[in-house]
Amino acid sequence: VENLIYNTLQSIVPNAAFSFRQAIVDLNDTNRSSYRGVANEFREALRETLDHFAPDIDVMNQPGFHLEEDKKQPTMKQKVRYILRAREVAENAMKAPEGAIGIIEERIATFTRATYDRSSISTHTTTERKEVIQIKNYAIDILSELLSLQT
C-alpha cells in the first residue's frame, strides 16, 4: 500500500510523494531520538495532496462555505469534504476520512506540545514512535481515499 501511494503521488504531486517516502523511511529507523519531524512529513504529504485536489479558492467558492472560527483559509477537513463531494461520495461515507484528518491534526498538535513538555528523551521515544505509527495509518487511509486507490 505504501508503494502504491508513493507511486501514485509521484505522478500527481511529487512533493507530497517525497514527504510520504521520507516519513516512511524515517519511521522505520528505530534508532531515532525524535519522531516529531516524521509526523510533520506525513502531515505535509496530506496537506500538499489536499492543496492539489482542493485549492483554497475553489473550496471557498462552494455554495454555503464558511471559514471555521479563527481560520483564514479552509481547514484540511473542509478540503477533504470538498474533494469527496466533487466525487459525489455519499454523505455518510465522508465521515471516516473527515474524522481521520481531524484526528491527525489533533494528534500532531498534542504530540508536538507533549514533546516540548518532556525533559528526557528516553522517557518518550517509544511513545512518540507509537503515536507516529498511528498517524501513518490514518494518513494511509486518507491518501488511499483521496487518490481513489483500491487497497
C-alpha positions as a printed Julia matrix, in Angstrom:
151×3 Matrix{Float64}:
   0.0    0.0     0.0
   2.84   2.39    0.85
   4.43   1.82   -2.57
   1.11   2.27   -4.35
   0.52   5.56   -2.55
   4.07   6.73   -3.22
   3.94   5.85   -6.94
   0.55   7.49   -7.38
   1.63  10.64   -5.56
   4.85  10.72   -7.57
   2.83  11.04  -10.77
   0.39  13.62   -9.4
   2.0   15.59   -6.55
   5.74  14.83   -6.45
   6.48  16.93   -3.36
   3.81  15.03   -1.42
   5.41  11.79   -2.6
   8.82  12.9    -1.32
   7.39  13.78    2.11
   5.49  10.5     2.28
   8.55   8.44    1.35
  10.8   10.31    3.79
   8.29   9.76    6.59
   8.18   6.01    5.89
  11.98   5.75    5.79
  12.39   7.78    8.99
   9.66   5.89   10.84
  11.45   2.62   10.11
  14.61   3.95   11.79
  14.12   2.73   15.35
  17.34   4.44   16.47
  15.86   7.92   16.1
  15.74  10.1    19.19
  12.73  12.05   17.94
   9.86  11.33   15.58
   8.43  14.85   15.51
   9.75  15.5    12.0
   8.29  12.2    10.82
   4.8   13.23   11.95
   5.2   16.54   10.14
   6.28  14.79    6.92
   3.03  12.78    6.95
   1.1   15.98    7.57
   2.88  17.71    4.68
   2.14  14.8     2.33
  -1.53  15.16    3.22
  -1.51  18.96    3.01
   0.12  19.03   -0.41
  -2.26  16.38   -1.73
  -5.25  18.29   -0.38
  -3.95  21.55   -1.84
  -3.59  19.88   -5.23
  -7.12  18.46   -5.31
  -8.81  21.25   -3.36
  -7.26  24.69   -3.91
  -8.36  27.19   -1.25
 -10.17  29.43   -3.74
 -12.21  26.53   -5.15
 -13.18  25.34   -1.68
 -14.14  28.83   -0.55
 -16.25  29.42   -3.68
 -18.56  26.5    -2.87
 -22.14  27.49   -2.06
 -22.65  27.72    1.69
 -18.95  27.62    2.55
 -17.9   29.38    5.76
 -14.43  29.57    7.26
 -14.15  27.9    10.63
 -13.77  30.21   13.6
 -10.35  31.89   13.81
  -9.27  30.43   10.43
  -8.13  32.43    7.42
  -8.28  29.57    4.95
 -10.13  26.27    4.6
  -9.15  23.53    7.04
  -7.85  20.16    5.94
 -11.21  18.68    6.94
 -13.06  21.16    4.71
 -10.76  20.27    1.83
 -11.44  16.55    2.31
 -15.18  17.27    2.22
 -14.76  19.33   -0.98
 -12.87  16.51   -2.73
 -15.33  13.83   -1.68
 -18.32  15.96   -2.67
 -16.74  16.56   -6.08
 -16.52  12.78   -6.45
 -20.16  12.53   -5.38
 -19.32  10.36   -2.38
 -22.36   9.8    -0.14
 -22.51  11.99    2.98
 -22.27   9.01    5.34
 -19.17   7.73    3.5
 -17.43  11.08    4.09
 -17.42  10.74    7.87
 -14.47   8.32    8.14
 -11.95  10.36    6.08
 -13.1   13.63    7.65
 -12.77  12.16   11.12
  -9.35  10.71   10.35
  -7.99  14.04    9.13
  -9.32  15.68   12.28
  -7.58  13.05   14.4
  -4.29  13.58   12.57
  -4.45  17.33   13.12
  -5.25  16.84   16.82
  -2.6   14.16   17.35
   0.15  16.15   15.69
  -0.7   19.21   17.77
  -0.88  17.19   21.0
   2.22  15.22   20.07
   4.22  18.37   19.41
   3.09  20.0    22.68
   3.94  16.85   24.65
   7.37  16.66   23.07
   8.15  20.21   24.18
   6.89  19.48   27.68
   9.03  16.43   28.28
  12.51  16.74   29.7
  14.06  13.35   28.99
  14.18  11.86   25.51
  14.41   8.35   26.93
  11.05   8.69   28.67
   9.09   9.35   25.5
  10.88   7.84   22.5
   8.66   4.76   22.39
   5.5    6.76   22.89
   6.47   9.13   20.09
   7.1    6.31   17.64
   3.85   4.56   18.53
   1.96   7.8    18.07
   3.53   8.44   14.66
   2.75   4.88   13.56
  -0.9    5.65   14.27
  -0.63   8.92   12.33
   0.88   6.94    9.44
  -2.05   4.51    9.48
  -4.56   7.36    9.33
  -2.55   9.08    6.57
  -2.52   5.88    4.51
  -6.29   5.55    4.87
  -6.91   9.17    3.87
  -4.45   9.18    0.97
  -5.91   5.91   -0.34
  -9.35   7.54   -0.3
  -8.19  10.83   -1.85
  -6.24   9.05   -4.58
  -9.1    6.59   -5.21
  -6.79   3.64   -4.65
  -8.13   0.13   -4.31
  -6.09  -1.24   -1.4
